[in-house]
Short mmCIF file of C-alpha atoms in Angstrom, two decimals:
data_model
loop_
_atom_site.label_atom_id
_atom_site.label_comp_id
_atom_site.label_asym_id
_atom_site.label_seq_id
_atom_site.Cartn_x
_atom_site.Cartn_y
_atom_site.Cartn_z
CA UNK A 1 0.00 0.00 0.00
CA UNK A 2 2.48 2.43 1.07
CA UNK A 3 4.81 1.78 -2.22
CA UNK A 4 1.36 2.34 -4.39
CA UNK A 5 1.51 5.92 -2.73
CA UNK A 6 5.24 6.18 -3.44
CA UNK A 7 4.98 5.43 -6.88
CA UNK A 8 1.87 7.61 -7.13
CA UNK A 9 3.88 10.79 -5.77
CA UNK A 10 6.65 10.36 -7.83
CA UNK A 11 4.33 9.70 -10.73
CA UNK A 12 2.70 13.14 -9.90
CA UNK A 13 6.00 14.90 -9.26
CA UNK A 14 7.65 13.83 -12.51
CA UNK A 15 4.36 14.93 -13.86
CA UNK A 16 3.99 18.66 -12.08
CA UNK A 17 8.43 18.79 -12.97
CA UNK A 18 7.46 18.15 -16.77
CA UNK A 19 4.59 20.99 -16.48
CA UNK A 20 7.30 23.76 -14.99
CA UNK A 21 9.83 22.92 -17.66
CA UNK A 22 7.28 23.49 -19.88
CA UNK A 23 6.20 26.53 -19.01
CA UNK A 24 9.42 27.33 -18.26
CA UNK A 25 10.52 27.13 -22.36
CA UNK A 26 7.16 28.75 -22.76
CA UNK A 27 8.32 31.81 -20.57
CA UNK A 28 11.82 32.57 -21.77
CA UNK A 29 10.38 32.63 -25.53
CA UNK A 30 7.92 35.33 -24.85
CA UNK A 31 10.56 36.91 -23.09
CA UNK A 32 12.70 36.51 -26.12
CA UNK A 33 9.73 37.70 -28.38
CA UNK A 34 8.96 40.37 -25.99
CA UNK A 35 12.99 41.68 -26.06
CA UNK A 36 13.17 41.47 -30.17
CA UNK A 37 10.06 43.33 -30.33
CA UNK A 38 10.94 46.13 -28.10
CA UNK A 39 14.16 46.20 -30.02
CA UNK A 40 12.22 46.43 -33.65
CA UNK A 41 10.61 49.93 -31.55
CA UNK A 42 13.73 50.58 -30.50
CA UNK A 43 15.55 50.68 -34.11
CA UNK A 44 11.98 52.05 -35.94
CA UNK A 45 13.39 55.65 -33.92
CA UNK A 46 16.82 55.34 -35.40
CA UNK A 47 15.40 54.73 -38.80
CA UNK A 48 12.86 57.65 -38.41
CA UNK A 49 15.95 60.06 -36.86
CA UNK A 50 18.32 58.95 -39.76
CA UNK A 51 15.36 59.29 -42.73
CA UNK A 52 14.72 63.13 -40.26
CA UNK A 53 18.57 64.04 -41.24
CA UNK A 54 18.46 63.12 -44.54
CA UNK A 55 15.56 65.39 -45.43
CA UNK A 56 17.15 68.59 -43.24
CA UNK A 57 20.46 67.83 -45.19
CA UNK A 58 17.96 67.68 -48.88
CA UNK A 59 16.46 71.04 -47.78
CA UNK A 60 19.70 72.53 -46.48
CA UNK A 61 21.02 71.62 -49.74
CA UNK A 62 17.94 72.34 -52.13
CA UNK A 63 16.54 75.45 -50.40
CA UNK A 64 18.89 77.52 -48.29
CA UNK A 65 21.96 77.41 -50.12
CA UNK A 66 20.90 78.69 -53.52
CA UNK A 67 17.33 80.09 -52.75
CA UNK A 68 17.23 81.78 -49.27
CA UNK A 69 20.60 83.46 -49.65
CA UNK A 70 21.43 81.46 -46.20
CA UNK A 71 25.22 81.48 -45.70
CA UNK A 72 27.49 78.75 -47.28
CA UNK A 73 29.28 78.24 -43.80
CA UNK A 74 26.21 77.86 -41.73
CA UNK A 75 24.59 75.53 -44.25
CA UNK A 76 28.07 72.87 -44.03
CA UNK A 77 27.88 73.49 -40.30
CA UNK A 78 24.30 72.14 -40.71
CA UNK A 79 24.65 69.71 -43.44
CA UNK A 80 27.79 68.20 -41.07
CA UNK A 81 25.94 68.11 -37.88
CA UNK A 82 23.14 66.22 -39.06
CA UNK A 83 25.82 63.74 -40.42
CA UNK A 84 27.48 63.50 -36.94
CA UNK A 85 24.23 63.39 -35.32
CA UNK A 86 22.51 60.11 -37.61
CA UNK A 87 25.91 58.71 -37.01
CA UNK A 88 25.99 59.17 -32.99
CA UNK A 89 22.46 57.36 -33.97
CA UNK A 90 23.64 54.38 -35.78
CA UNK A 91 26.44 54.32 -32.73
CA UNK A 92 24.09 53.65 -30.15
CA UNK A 93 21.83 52.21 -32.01
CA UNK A 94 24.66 49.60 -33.63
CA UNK A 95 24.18 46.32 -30.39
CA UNK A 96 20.40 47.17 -30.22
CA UNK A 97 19.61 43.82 -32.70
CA UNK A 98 18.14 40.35 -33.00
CA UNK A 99 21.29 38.29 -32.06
CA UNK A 100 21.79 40.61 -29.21
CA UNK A 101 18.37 39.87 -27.74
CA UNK A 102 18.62 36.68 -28.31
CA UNK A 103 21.62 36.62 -26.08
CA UNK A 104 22.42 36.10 -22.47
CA UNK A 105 19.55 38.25 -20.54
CA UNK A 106 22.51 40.19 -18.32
CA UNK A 107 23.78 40.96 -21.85
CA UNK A 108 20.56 42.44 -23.30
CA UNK A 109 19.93 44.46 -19.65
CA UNK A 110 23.65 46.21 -20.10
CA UNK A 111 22.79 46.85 -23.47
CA UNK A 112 19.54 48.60 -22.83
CA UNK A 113 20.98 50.64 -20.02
CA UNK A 114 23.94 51.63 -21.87
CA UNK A 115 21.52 52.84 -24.88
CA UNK A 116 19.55 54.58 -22.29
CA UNK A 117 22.45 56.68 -20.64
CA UNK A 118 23.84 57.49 -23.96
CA UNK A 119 20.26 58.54 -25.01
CA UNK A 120 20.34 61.29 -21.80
CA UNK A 121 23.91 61.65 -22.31
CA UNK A 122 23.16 62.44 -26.16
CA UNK A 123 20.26 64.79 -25.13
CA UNK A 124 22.16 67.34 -23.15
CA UNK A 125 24.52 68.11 -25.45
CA UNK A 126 21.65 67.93 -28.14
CA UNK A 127 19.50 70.53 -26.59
CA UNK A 128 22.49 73.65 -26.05
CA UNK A 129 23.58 72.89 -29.77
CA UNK A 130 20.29 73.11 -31.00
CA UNK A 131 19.49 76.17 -29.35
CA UNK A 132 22.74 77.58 -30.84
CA UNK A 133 21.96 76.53 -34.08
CA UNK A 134 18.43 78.08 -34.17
CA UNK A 135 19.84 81.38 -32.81
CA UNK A 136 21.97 81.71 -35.76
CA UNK A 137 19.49 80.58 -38.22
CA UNK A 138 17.06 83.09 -37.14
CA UNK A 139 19.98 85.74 -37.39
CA UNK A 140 20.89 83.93 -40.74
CA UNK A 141 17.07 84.70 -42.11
CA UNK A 142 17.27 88.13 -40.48
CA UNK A 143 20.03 89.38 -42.69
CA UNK A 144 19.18 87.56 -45.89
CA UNK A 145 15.91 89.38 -46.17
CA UNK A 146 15.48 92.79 -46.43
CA UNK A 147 11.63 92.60 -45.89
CA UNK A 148 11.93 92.62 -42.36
CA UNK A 149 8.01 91.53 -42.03
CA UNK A 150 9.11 88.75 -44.09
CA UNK A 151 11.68 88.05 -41.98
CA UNK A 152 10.13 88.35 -38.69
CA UNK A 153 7.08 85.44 -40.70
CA UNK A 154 9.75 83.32 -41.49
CA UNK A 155 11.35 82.91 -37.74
CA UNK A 156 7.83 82.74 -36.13
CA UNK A 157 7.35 79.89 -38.90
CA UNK A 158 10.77 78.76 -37.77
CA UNK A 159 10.38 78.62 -34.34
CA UNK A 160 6.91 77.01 -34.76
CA UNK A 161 8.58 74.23 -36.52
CA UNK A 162 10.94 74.15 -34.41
CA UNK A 163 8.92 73.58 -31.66
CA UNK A 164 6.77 71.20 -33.45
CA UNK A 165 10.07 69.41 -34.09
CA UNK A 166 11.65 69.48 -30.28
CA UNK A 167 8.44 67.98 -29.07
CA UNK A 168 8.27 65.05 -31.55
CA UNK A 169 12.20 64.51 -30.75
CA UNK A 170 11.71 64.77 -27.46
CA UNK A 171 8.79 62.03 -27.27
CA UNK A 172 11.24 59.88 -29.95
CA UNK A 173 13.58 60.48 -26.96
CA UNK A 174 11.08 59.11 -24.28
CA UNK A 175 9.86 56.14 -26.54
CA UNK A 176 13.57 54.57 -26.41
CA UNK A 177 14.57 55.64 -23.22
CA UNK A 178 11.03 53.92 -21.55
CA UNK A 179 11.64 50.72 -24.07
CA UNK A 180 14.80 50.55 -22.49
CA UNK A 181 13.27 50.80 -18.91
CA UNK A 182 10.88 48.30 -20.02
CA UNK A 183 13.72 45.56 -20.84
CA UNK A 184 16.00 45.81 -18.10
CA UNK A 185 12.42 45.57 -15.38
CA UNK A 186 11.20 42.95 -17.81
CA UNK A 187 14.70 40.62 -17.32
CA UNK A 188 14.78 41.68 -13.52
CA UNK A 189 11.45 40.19 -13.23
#
């Protein structure tokens, strides 16, 4: 009697041990879908940021140069900063992949924090540069045009777009930095 009970336990152990490997495997490859996914969101904000530079360095090119009388030095100051800045991009952007995330989970948490500090890192030299930049294209349109009511239309466009344009970057900003935040408490978990 007592070895029928035996045998029944360890029949029901090996049973309930099958069930948690199971589930187990089952875990760790939503994790694994959850990490590539987040790192698809993650990359879809480099792409947009890179395809962002590409058309500032087309209208730099196009527009100011020839049309708007906008200096030749401030346009290559502009033209190479949005080069430097989709390259910083690609930089931290260049572990965030599918064979990373598929990797060790302490590897994939490092990762994401180290994207994340670089991202705030990134930011606050971002934001003075920027704010240098816009000064001296508003000074830029100021002394190409001697229609100063034109002038004074074209930086309140300006700044409106530039506004528009800080807020969208900013919320790019938040997107990765809270994906990030989202892998490293999803692997702590």
């Amino acid at each position: 009697m007592e070895n029928d009970e035996l045998n029944e336990m360890r029949s029901q152990m090996a049973v309930l041990k099958e069930k948690l490997e199971k589930e187990t495997i089952v875990n760790e490859k939503l994790l694994r879908d959850s990490m590539n996914t987040k790192a698809i969101i993650i990359n879809r904000q480099a792409w947009i940021s890179g395809v962002a530079a590409l058309f500032v360095i087309f209208i730099v090119v196009s527009t100011w140069w020839e049309f708007m009388g906008i200096s030749k030095v401030f346009c290559i100051v502009t033209v190479v900063y949005m080069v430097f800045a989709a390259f910083m991009t690609w930089w931290m952007h260049r572990d965030i992949n599918k064979e990373t995330m598929s990797g060790d989970l302490l590897t994939v948490a490092k990762k994401a924090k180290e994207l994340k500090d670089n991202y705030n890192r990134w930011i606050k030299f971002a934001i003075p540069v920027t704010i240098l930049w816009a000064v001296w294209f508003f000074y830029e349109i100021w002394r190409t045009n001697e229609d100063k009511h034109a002038a004074i239309i074209l930086i309140t466009c300006g700044a409106v777009g530039g506004l528009i344009g800080a807020a969208i970057g900013w919320r790019m900003h938040k997107k990765v930095v809270n994906t990030c935040d989202d892998i490293v408490r999803q692997i702590e978990e």
